[in-house]
CSV table of C-alpha atoms and ligand atoms in Angstrom, one decimal:
chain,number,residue,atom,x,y,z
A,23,UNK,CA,10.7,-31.3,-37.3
A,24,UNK,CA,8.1,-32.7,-39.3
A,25,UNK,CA,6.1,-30.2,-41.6
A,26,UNK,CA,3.1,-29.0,-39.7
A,27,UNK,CA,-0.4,-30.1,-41.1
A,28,UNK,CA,-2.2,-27.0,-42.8
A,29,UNK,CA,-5.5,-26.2,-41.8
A,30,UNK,CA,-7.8,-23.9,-43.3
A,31,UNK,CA,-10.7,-22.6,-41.9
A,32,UNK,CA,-13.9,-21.2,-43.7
A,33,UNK,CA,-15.8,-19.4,-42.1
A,34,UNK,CA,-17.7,-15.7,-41.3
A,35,UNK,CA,-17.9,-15.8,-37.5
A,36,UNK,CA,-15.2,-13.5,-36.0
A,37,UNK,CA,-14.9,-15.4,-32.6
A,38,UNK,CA,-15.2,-18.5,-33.6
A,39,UNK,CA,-12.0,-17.6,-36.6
A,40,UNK,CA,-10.1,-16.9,-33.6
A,41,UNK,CA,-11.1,-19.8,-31.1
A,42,UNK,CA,-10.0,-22.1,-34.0
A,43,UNK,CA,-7.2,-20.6,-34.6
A,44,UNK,CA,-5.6,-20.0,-31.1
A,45,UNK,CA,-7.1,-23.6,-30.4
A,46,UNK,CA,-5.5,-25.1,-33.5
A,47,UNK,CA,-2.3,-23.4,-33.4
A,48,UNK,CA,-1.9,-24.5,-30.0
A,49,UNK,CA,-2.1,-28.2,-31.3
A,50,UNK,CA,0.7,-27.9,-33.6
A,51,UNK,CA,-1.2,-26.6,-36.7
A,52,UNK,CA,-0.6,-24.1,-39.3
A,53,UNK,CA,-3.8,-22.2,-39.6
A,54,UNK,CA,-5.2,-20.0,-42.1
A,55,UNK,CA,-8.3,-18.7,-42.3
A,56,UNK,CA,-11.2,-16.6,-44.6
A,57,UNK,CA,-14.5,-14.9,-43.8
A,58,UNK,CA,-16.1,-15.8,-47.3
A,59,UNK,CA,-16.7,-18.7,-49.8
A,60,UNK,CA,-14.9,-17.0,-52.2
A,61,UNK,CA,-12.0,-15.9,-50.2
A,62,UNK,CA,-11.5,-19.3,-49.3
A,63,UNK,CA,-11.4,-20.9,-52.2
A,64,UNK,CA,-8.9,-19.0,-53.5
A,65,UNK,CA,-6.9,-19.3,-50.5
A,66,UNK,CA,-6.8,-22.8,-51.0
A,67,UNK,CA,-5.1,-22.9,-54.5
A,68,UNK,CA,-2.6,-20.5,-53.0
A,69,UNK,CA,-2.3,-22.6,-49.9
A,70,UNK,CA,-2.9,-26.2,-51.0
A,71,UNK,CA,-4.5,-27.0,-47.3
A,72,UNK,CA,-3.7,-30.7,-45.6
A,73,UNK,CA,-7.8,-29.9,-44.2
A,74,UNK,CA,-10.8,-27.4,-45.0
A,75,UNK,CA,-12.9,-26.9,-42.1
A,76,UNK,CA,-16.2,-25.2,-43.9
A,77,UNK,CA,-18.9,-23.2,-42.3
A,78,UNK,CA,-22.1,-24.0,-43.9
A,79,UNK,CA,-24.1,-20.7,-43.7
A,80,UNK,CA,-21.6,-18.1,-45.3
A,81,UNK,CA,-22.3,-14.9,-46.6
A,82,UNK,CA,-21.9,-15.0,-50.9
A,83,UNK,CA,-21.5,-18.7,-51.7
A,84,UNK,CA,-22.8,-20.8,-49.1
A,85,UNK,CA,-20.9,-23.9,-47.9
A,86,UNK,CA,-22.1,-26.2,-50.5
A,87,UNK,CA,-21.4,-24.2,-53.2
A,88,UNK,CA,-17.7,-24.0,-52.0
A,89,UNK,CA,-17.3,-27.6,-51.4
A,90,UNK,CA,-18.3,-28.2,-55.3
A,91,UNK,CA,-16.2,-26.0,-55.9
A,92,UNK,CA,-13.3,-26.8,-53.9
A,93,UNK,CA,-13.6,-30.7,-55.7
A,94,UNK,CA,-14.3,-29.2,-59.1
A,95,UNK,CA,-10.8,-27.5,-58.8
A,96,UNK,CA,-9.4,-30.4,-58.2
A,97,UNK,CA,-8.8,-29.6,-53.9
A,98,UNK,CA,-8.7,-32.9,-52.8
A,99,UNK,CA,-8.0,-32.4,-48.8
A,100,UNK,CA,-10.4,-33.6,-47.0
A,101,UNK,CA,-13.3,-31.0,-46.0
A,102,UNK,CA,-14.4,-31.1,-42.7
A,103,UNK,CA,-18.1,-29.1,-42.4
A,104,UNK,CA,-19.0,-27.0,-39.2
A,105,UNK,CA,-22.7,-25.9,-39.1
A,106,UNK,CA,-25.5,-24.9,-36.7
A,107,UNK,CA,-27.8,-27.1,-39.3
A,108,UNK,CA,-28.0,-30.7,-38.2
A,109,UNK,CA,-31.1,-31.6,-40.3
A,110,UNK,CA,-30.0,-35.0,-41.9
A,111,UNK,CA,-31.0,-33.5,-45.5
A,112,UNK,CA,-27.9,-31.1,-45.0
A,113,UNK,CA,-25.5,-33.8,-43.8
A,114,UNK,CA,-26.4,-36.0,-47.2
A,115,UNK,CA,-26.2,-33.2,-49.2
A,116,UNK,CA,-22.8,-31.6,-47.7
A,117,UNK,CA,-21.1,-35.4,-48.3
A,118,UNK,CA,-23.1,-35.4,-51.7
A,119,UNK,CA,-21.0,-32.0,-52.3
A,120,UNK,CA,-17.5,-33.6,-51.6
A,121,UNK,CA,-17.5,-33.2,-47.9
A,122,UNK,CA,-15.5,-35.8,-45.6
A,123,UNK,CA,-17.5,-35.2,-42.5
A,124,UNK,CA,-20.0,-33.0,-40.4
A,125,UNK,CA,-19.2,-31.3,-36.9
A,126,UNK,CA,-23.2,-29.8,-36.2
A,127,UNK,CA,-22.5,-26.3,-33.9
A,128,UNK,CA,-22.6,-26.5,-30.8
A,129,UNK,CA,-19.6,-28.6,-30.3
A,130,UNK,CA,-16.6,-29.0,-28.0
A,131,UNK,CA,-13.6,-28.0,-29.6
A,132,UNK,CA,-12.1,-31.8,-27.9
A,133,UNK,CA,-14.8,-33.6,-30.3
A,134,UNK,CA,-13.6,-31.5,-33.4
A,135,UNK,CA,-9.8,-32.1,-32.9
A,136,UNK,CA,-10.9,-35.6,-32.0
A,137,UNK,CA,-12.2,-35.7,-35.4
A,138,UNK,CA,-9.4,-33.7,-37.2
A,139,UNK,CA,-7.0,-36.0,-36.2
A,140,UNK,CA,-8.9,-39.6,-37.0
A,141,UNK,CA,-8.9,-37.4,-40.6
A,142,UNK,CA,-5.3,-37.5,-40.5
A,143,UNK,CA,-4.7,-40.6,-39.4
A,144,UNK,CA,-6.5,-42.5,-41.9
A,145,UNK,CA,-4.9,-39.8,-44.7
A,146,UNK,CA,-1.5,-41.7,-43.6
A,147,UNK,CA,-2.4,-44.6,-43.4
A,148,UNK,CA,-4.0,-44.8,-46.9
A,149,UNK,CA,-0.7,-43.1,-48.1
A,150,UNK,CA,1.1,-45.8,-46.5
A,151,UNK,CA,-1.0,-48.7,-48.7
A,152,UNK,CA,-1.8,-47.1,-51.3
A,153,UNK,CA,-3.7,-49.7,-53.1
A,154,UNK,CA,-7.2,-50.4,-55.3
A,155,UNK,CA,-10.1,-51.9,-54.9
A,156,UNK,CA,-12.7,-52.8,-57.6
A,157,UNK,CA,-16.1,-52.6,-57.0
A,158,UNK,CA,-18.3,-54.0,-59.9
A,159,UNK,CA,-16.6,-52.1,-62.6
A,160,UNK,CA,-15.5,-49.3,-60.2
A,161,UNK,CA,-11.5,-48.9,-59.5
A,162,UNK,CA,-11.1,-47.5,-56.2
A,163,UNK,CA,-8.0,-45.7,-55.0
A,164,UNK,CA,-7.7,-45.9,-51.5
A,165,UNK,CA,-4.9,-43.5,-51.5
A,166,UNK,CA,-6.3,-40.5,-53.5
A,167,UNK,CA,-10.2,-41.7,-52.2
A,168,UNK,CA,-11.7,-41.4,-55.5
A,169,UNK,CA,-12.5,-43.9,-57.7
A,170,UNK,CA,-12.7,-44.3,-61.9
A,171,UNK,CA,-16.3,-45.1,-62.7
A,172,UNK,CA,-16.8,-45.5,-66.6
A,173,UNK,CA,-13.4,-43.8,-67.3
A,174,UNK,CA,-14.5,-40.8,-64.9
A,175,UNK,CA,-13.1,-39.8,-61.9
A,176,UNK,CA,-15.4,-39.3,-59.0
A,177,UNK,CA,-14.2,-38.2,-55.4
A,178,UNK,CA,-15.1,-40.7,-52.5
A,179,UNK,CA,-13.5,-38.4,-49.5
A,180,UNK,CA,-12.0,-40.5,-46.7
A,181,UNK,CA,-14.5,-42.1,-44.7
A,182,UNK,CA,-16.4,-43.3,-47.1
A,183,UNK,CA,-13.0,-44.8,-48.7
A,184,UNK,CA,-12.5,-46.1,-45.6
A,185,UNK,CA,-15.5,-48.2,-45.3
A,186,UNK,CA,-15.3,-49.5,-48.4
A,187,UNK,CA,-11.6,-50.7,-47.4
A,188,UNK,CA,-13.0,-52.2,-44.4
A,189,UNK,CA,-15.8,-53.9,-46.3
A,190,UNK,CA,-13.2,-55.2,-49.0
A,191,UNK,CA,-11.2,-56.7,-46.0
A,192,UNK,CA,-13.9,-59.0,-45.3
A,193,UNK,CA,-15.5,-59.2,-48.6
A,194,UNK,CA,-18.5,-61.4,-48.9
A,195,UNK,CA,-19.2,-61.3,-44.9
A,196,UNK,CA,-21.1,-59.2,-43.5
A,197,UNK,CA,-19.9,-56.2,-41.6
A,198,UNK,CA,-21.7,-54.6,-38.6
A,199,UNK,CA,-22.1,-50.8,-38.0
A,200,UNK,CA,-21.0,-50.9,-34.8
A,201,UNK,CA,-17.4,-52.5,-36.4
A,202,UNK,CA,-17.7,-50.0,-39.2
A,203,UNK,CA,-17.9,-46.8,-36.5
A,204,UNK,CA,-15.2,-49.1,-34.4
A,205,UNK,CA,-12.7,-49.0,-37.1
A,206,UNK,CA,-13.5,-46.4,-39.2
A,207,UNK,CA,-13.8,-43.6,-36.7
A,208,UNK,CA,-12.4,-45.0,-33.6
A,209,UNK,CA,-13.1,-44.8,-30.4
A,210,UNK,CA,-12.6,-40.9,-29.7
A,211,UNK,CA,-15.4,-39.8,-31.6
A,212,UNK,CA,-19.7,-40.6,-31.2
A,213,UNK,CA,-20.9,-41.2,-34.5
A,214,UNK,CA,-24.3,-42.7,-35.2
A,215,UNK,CA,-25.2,-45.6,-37.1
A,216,UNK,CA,-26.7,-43.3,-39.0
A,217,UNK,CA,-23.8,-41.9,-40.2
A,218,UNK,CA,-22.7,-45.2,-41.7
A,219,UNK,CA,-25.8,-45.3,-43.2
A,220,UNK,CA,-25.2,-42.0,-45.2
A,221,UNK,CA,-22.1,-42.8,-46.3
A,222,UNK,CA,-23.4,-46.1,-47.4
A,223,UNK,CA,-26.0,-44.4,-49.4
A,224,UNK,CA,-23.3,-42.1,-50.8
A,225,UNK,CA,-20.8,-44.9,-51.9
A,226,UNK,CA,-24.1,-46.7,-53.7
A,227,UNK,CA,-24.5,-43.4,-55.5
A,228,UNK,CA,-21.6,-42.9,-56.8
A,229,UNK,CA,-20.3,-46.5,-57.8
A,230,UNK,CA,-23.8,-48.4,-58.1
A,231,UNK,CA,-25.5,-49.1,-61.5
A,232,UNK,CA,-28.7,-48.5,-60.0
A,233,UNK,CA,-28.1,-47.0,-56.3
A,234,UNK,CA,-32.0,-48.4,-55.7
A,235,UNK,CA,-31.0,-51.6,-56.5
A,236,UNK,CA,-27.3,-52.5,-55.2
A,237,UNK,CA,-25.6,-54.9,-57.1
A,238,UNK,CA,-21.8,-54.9,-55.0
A,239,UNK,CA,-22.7,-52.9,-51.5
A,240,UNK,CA,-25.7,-54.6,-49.9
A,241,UNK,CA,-27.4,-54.4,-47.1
A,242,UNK,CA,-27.7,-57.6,-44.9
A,243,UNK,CA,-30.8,-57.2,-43.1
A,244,UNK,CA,-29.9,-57.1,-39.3
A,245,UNK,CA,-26.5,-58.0,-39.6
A,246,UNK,CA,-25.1,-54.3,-41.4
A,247,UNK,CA,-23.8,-54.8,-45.2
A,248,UNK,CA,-20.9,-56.7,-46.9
A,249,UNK,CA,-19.2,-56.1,-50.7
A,250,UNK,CA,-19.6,-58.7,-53.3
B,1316,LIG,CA1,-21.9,-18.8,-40.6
């Protein structure tokens, strides 16, 4: 039997703790789980977790502040963030804070599982390449999703790793969002192409010059944005 994937959940709701983990458990995962910020974070260094699933609004540090935290220490699994807040300011900032992706509350406990498990299975296949891909003078690794900018590391998280992947496939064409959401997240889960968007905007941030003024990750108007 293969080891079972880790999952650790984050978050203060009692019910909610348990419907995850019955729900979880039931699908073959090892869950753990903690009602603050704090707890959690330390229950990941003990734990080394294959997935964080993060409530936003948490009594101490919020959800945010844990994700920072979570990177600063060096927890790279990918953190999955569950919150009744669906403003797009708190989506940016949660993938700004090292955050994979964004499950807004109310949700189906099929559309998160949905979601867990494209996590997965783009975590295996990147360990199965395991390859890099420059971007201006940017290395990315596609396996550990972070990339050396100037000699310092910076996390990417997953799906934005993947889109630049995708993008380096084709490199110099131009890729549509609706391949992007196609290929990067599949066909059992509704992203927007907004959602590209964001993580376009986060990629520019992080491995851009001048993220105003994109030198490698452009946008091709009407057509959806290509790496040069
Ligand atoms: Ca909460």
């Amino acid at each position: 039997m293969p080891t079972k994937r880790r999952i650790l959940v984050i978050e203060d709701e009692k019910d909610l703790i348990l419907g995850l983990t019955d729900a979880f458990t039931f699908e073959g995962f090892e869950v753990s789980s903690a009602d603050t910020g704090e707890k959690g974070i330390e229950l990941a260094e003990q734990i080394n977790p294959d997935l964080v699933v993060l409530d936003l609004m948490l009594p101490g540090k919020n959800g945010f502040q844990v994700c920072q935290e979570l990177r600063a220490k060096d927890q790279m699994a990918p953190i999955l963030i569950l919150s009744a807040r669906s403003q797009e300011n708190d989506i940016i900032r949660g993938l700004e804070a090292g955050a994979d992706d964004y499950v807004t509350k109310p949700f189906s406990f099929g559309e998160l599982l949905a979601r867990v498990r494209t996590i997965f299975r783009r975590v295996d296949a990147a360990k199965q390449r395991g390859s890099t891909v420059t971007v201006g003078e940017a290395q990315v690794d596609l396996d550990a999703h972070n990339a050396l900018v100037h000699g310092k590391q910076v996390d990417l998280g997953f799906y934005a790793t993947a889109i630049l992947q995708l993008l380096d496939e084709r490199r110099g064409e131009p890729v549509s969002r609706d391949e992007i959401l196609d290929v990067v997240w599949g066909m059992d889960v509704n992203p927007t192409n907004r959602t590209v968007d964001n993580f376009i905007m986060k990629l520019r941030r992080k491995l851009e010059e001048d993220p105003a003024q994109p030198r490698h990750i452009l946008t091709v108007y009407g057509q959806g944005y290509k790496l040069v």
